[in-house]
């Protein structure tokens, strides 16, 4: 009996060829497609896996878990790698790793496999996550090992008449899930070339945006729970905000990013829901978090983003920051009014039952309750070190 390997299978060229490649090397391949909210017909991809040579193919529905356990923690932390990238792909890898380990246990596999190349972050995320979840399980990386370029991979498939879906062939490398879309390769490899219109699928061109409008997003404990007064499950709130923001061209990100493996790479992302929701969530924190808590949370936000980007989802550090995040979100409940316009969104109103904003303290009009007499002494003491320093004694 051949040993079994559980392969993370997307239905694309590389992981399709990987089924045949691993089979030819004596493995019984169990292909697993994980639904994390990407579009496309995963059922037919799974059906195709067996004709590619898999001994078994499964579709695992993980969209709900992805949103609840990966996307919402990212939103609670306002997570943006290098201040811009909402971690779309970085969030799905640990979950896909978890599914691979579950299936590997279920079918008593000797190894698991992913379809990443050697140049990206995703290989690191898979292998570090798999190592954390199942330290003794072998991990294979056929695409990194086989040394074929794209044309050679297509030729490999053609020589064996593998049923590869060529209609989907795109000059770009695309990864998509419920939080957004990552687009790489093709003309985008020249960082001077503006992204052609055909790279975008979730966002309209900003010049085609409708008239500006306001949308009210409601949060409960840092989680989006309603849009314009309509109560929605978080996953549906994310979809609704994403569709609306996408129609304004909000959430397009074009950047040169620093990969963990040392390469600078030009990346285009579409994350309409993420960009709009982070703007709203961050704004609500402005009235519900204490100043010192907010300051520390901003610092941890960039740390959390780096930890997750760098593949350390399953780490004691990420767990510890998430414990901080959970505590911090207890009062992040309320509404934010976002003004959507071509290519951008701005919070223009916020309210909360836990608001720390006090109009009687802030006002310059009648009804002021601020203790002005305290201000003079406070200011003298606050400035005392500066005066002492200036006098040199
Ligand atoms: N650079 C991004 C990241 O490391 C996106 C990677 C997405 N992968 C892809 N095949 N397009 O998270």
XYZ file of C-alpha atoms and ligand atoms in Angstrom:
405
model
C 0.000 0.000 0.000
C 1.326 3.457 -0.933
C 1.702 6.120 1.746
C -0.901 8.868 1.744
C -0.251 12.571 1.363
C -2.919 15.196 1.956
C -2.517 18.020 -0.567
C -3.934 21.538 -0.218
C -5.606 21.716 -3.613
C -7.038 24.886 -5.151
C -8.043 23.552 -8.560
C -5.429 25.773 -10.235
C -2.591 24.686 -12.504
C 0.105 24.071 -9.888
C -1.870 22.029 -7.395
C -3.545 20.079 -10.228
C -0.173 19.107 -11.653
C 1.023 18.385 -8.108
C -1.549 15.592 -7.827
C -0.073 13.853 -10.870
C 3.511 14.617 -9.865
C 3.096 13.199 -6.362
C 1.203 10.133 -7.676
C 4.051 9.404 -10.099
C 6.390 9.436 -7.114
C 4.456 6.746 -5.314
C 2.087 8.769 -3.156
C -1.634 8.192 -2.762
C -2.859 11.759 -2.980
C -5.846 12.946 -0.944
C -6.718 16.344 -2.452
C -8.402 18.833 -0.126
C -10.023 22.042 -1.331
C -10.787 24.462 1.490
C -13.596 26.957 1.043
C -12.498 30.188 2.715
C -14.937 32.320 0.739
C -13.171 32.368 -2.620
C -15.336 32.473 -5.777
C -15.404 29.729 -8.375
C -16.779 26.248 -8.523
C -14.871 24.239 -5.942
C -17.198 21.275 -6.432
C -16.122 20.813 -10.005
C -12.470 21.343 -9.024
C -12.880 18.556 -6.471
C -14.571 16.316 -9.030
C -11.626 16.928 -11.381
C -9.064 15.952 -8.731
C -9.875 12.270 -9.031
C -9.358 12.326 -12.776
C -5.997 13.976 -12.117
C -5.051 10.905 -10.116
C -6.110 11.650 -6.545
C -7.271 8.581 -4.608
C -9.716 10.807 -2.786
C -10.822 14.436 -3.005
C -12.653 16.469 -0.393
C -14.190 19.888 -0.143
C -14.008 21.346 3.353
C -16.311 24.270 4.170
C -14.296 26.597 6.369
C -15.695 29.976 5.444
C -17.532 30.507 8.710
C -14.503 29.489 10.762
C -12.296 31.714 8.606
C -14.412 34.771 9.312
C -14.987 34.067 13.000
C -11.532 32.893 14.027
C -9.186 34.652 11.595
C -10.821 37.702 9.989
C -12.563 39.079 13.083
C -9.392 38.924 15.214
C -7.625 40.833 12.414
C -10.364 43.469 12.406
C -10.254 43.776 16.204
C -6.543 44.540 15.855
C -7.069 46.886 12.836
C -4.399 44.714 11.258
C -2.514 46.190 8.302
C 0.942 44.876 7.407
C 3.299 47.783 6.723
C 0.350 50.022 7.464
C -1.482 49.021 4.265
C -2.075 45.316 3.608
C -5.038 43.752 5.468
C -3.302 40.326 5.499
C -5.823 38.680 3.184
C -3.681 35.668 2.197
C -1.706 35.551 5.433
C -4.941 34.902 7.351
C -6.079 31.873 5.369
C -2.858 29.835 5.483
C -3.013 28.848 9.151
C -6.630 27.712 8.746
C -5.843 25.687 5.623
C -2.957 24.130 7.577
C -5.361 23.198 10.361
C -7.705 21.532 7.864
C -4.786 19.603 6.333
C -3.785 18.270 9.743
C -7.378 17.237 10.530
C -7.686 15.366 7.239
C -4.218 13.834 7.653
C -5.299 12.430 11.033
C -8.551 11.231 9.555
C -7.003 9.292 6.660
C -3.856 8.323 8.557
C -1.574 10.154 6.115
C 2.209 10.050 6.290
C 2.580 13.601 4.963
C 0.822 16.771 3.897
C 1.682 18.965 0.909
C 1.163 22.541 -0.255
C 1.539 24.108 -3.688
C 3.689 27.131 -2.835
C 6.853 28.162 -4.588
C 10.081 28.919 -2.787
C 9.858 32.687 -3.279
C 6.833 33.574 -1.238
C 5.591 33.962 2.295
C 2.935 31.300 1.946
C 5.358 28.354 2.078
C 6.607 29.733 5.398
C 3.081 30.216 6.736
C 2.067 26.663 5.799
C 5.179 24.987 7.088
C 5.423 26.930 10.334
C 1.687 26.418 11.013
C 1.896 22.715 10.181
C 4.946 22.352 12.409
C 3.108 24.028 15.276
C 0.012 21.853 14.871
C 1.636 18.518 14.027
C 5.374 18.650 14.725
C 5.969 15.092 13.538
C 4.087 15.241 10.248
C 6.198 15.426 7.071
C 5.528 18.366 4.753
C 6.102 18.160 0.991
C 6.399 21.173 -1.297
C 6.198 19.709 -4.812
C 5.985 23.048 -6.627
C 9.100 24.294 -4.845
C 10.915 21.035 -5.620
C 9.995 20.301 -9.206
C 11.823 23.232 -10.773
C 9.398 23.675 -13.682
C 8.385 27.134 -14.890
C 4.821 27.862 -15.919
C 5.283 26.765 -19.545
C 6.959 23.547 -18.450
C 4.182 22.883 -15.959
C 1.607 23.287 -18.736
C 3.684 20.969 -20.949
C 3.842 18.395 -18.127
C 0.038 18.471 -17.932
C -0.389 18.323 -21.707
C 1.979 15.339 -22.051
C -0.247 13.404 -19.646
C -3.536 14.842 -20.972
C -4.380 16.064 -17.493
C -7.760 17.784 -17.262
C -6.506 21.270 -16.477
C -9.001 24.111 -16.558
C -7.404 26.391 -19.121
C -10.313 28.818 -19.347
C -9.242 30.193 -15.983
C -5.745 30.873 -17.231
C -4.824 34.384 -16.207
C -1.549 36.234 -16.482
C -1.863 36.953 -12.741
C -1.431 34.895 -9.626
C -4.566 35.451 -7.602
C -5.498 34.390 -4.107
C -8.937 35.224 -2.811
C -11.033 34.692 0.289
C -13.811 36.314 2.297
C -11.518 39.184 3.363
C -10.312 40.170 -0.125
C -8.099 39.420 -3.068
C -4.317 39.379 -3.648
C -3.036 39.830 -7.188
C 0.564 39.332 -8.297
C 2.651 38.654 -11.441
C 2.211 39.537 -15.115
C 2.620 43.234 -15.911
C 2.380 44.003 -12.182
C 5.984 42.836 -11.820
C 6.994 46.271 -13.160
C 6.217 48.528 -10.189
C 5.961 51.549 -12.514
C 3.097 50.056 -14.541
C -0.315 51.046 -13.215
C -2.573 48.052 -12.531
C -4.679 47.362 -15.636
C -8.451 47.357 -15.098
C -8.616 43.602 -15.605
C -6.825 42.843 -12.347
C -9.802 44.050 -10.326
C -12.868 41.980 -9.546
C -14.219 43.249 -6.207
C -13.941 46.973 -6.827
C -15.249 49.304 -9.525
C -12.988 51.983 -10.946
C -13.298 55.003 -8.626
C -14.286 57.185 -11.610
C -17.384 54.997 -12.025
C -18.450 55.447 -8.401
C -22.027 56.504 -7.693
C -22.875 59.720 -5.808
C -21.376 59.836 -2.300
C -23.504 58.270 0.417
C -23.351 57.477 4.104
C -23.558 54.000 5.562
C -23.913 53.207 9.251
C -21.908 50.242 10.497
C -22.748 48.944 13.967
C -20.318 47.011 16.138
C -20.782 44.895 19.221
C -17.606 44.131 21.145
C -15.500 45.095 18.122
C -17.457 42.848 15.734
C -19.635 44.248 12.913
C -23.244 43.244 13.577
C -25.431 45.560 11.490
C -25.313 47.684 8.364
C -27.696 50.627 8.029
C -29.706 49.262 10.938
C -30.122 45.783 9.504
C -28.805 43.121 11.856
C -26.456 40.736 10.089
C -24.136 37.888 10.996
C -20.538 39.173 10.907
C -19.786 37.296 7.662
C -22.811 38.912 6.006
C -21.952 42.342 7.382
C -18.475 41.928 5.872
C -20.036 40.982 2.516
C -22.524 43.847 2.592
C -19.904 46.475 3.444
C -17.547 44.930 0.876
C -20.109 45.169 -1.932
C -21.014 48.734 -1.087
C -17.440 49.937 -0.612
C -16.359 48.018 -3.735
C -18.880 49.905 -5.845
C -17.005 53.112 -4.872
C -13.597 51.654 -5.735
C -12.685 51.651 -2.049
C -10.062 49.159 -0.876
C -7.669 49.084 -3.828
C -4.115 48.808 -2.562
C -1.063 49.003 -4.802
C 2.218 48.665 -2.966
C 5.722 47.303 -2.950
C 5.849 45.063 0.084
C 8.665 43.443 2.016
C 8.321 39.693 1.967
C 9.678 37.622 4.810
C 12.000 35.826 2.374
C 13.855 39.063 1.686
C 12.279 40.059 -1.623
C 10.510 43.326 -2.321
C 7.433 42.504 -4.319
C 4.814 44.567 -6.074
C 1.406 43.598 -4.758
C -2.074 44.675 -5.686
C -4.903 43.982 -3.281
C -8.612 44.555 -3.224
C -10.043 44.619 0.237
C -13.120 46.843 0.156
C -14.697 45.337 3.282
C -11.451 45.343 5.210
C -10.462 48.909 4.447
C -13.937 50.285 5.195
C -14.450 48.199 8.332
C -11.016 48.938 9.753
C -11.675 52.670 9.209
C -15.012 52.378 11.027
C -13.736 50.128 13.813
C -10.701 52.301 14.461
C -12.929 55.342 14.627
C -15.269 53.723 17.149
C -12.250 52.898 19.298
C -11.595 56.643 19.309
C -14.593 57.219 21.591
C -14.654 53.906 23.472
C -11.013 53.243 24.421
C -9.069 54.951 27.135
C -6.093 56.987 25.821
C -3.366 54.732 27.208
C -5.146 51.561 26.145
C -5.599 52.971 22.638
C -1.940 53.915 22.426
C -0.740 50.463 23.454
C -3.223 48.846 21.108
C -1.869 50.814 18.148
C 1.611 49.568 18.983
C 0.405 45.960 19.267
C -1.545 46.314 16.028
C 1.600 46.555 13.950
C 3.257 43.773 15.959
C 0.231 41.481 15.476
C 0.271 42.235 11.744
C 3.944 41.311 11.480
C 3.516 38.142 13.535
C 0.686 36.978 11.289
C 2.375 38.103 8.061
C 5.506 36.217 9.097
C 3.636 32.936 9.505
C 3.515 32.845 13.296
C -0.264 32.521 13.667
C 0.087 29.502 15.941
C 2.402 31.159 18.413
C 2.206 32.082 22.086
C 2.809 35.720 21.103
C -0.223 35.900 18.839
C -2.327 34.176 21.514
C -1.172 36.696 24.093
C -1.880 39.709 21.881
C -5.313 38.286 21.111
C -6.016 38.027 24.829
C -5.163 41.739 25.067
C -7.389 42.412 22.031
C -10.303 40.522 23.568
C -10.149 42.578 26.762
C -9.794 45.815 24.827
C -12.917 45.179 22.759
C -15.404 44.780 25.606
C -16.750 48.331 25.134
C -16.157 48.734 21.392
C -19.886 48.785 20.781
C -21.759 51.425 18.843
C -22.298 52.957 15.423
C -20.047 54.655 12.928
C -21.309 56.700 10.011
C -18.973 56.231 7.057
C -19.122 58.578 4.100
C -18.373 56.666 0.916
C -17.136 58.525 -2.132
C -15.022 57.741 -5.192
C -12.082 55.653 -3.979
C -12.318 56.534 -0.313
C -14.321 56.387 2.877
C -14.246 58.668 5.884
C -15.896 58.290 9.254
C -18.148 61.332 9.701
C -20.072 60.333 12.841
C -19.771 57.951 15.777
C -21.805 57.099 18.894
C -21.675 54.467 21.612
C -23.417 53.569 24.855
C -19.856 53.377 26.258
C -18.705 56.642 24.774
C -16.001 58.339 26.819
C -16.642 61.575 24.979
C -18.250 64.151 27.234
C -19.721 67.196 25.578
C -19.776 69.094 28.886
C -16.028 68.513 29.272
C -15.212 69.288 25.651
C -17.459 72.268 24.991
C -16.324 75.845 24.486
C -19.937 76.943 24.890
C -22.359 77.096 27.832
C -22.569 74.143 30.209
C -18.831 73.650 30.496
C -17.900 71.422 33.491
C -14.125 71.301 32.927
C -12.139 72.422 36.003
C -10.223 75.310 34.445
C -8.585 76.156 37.763
C -6.830 72.741 37.744
C -5.302 73.401 34.339
C -2.817 76.072 35.407
C -1.166 73.915 38.091
C -1.181 70.829 35.871
C 0.484 72.732 33.065
C 3.158 74.148 35.423
C 4.039 70.671 36.716
C 3.983 69.109 33.256
C 6.430 71.742 32.020
C 8.656 71.593 35.098
C 11.226 69.147 33.625
C 11.544 71.319 30.506
C 12.215 74.415 32.614
C 14.638 72.511 34.851
C 16.534 71.267 31.826
C 16.659 74.747 30.285
C 18.093 76.236 33.495
C 20.719 73.516 33.597
C 20.187 72.615 37.249
N 2.106 38.969 -0.808
C 0.918 38.548 -0.182
C 1.205 37.816 1.097
O 2.302 37.412 1.275
C -0.003 37.797 -1.088
C 0.384 36.416 -1.484
C -0.727 35.877 -2.299
N -0.468 34.765 -3.097
C -0.777 34.709 -4.400
N -0.683 33.587 -4.981
N -1.195 35.744 -5.086
O 0.370 37.632 1.923
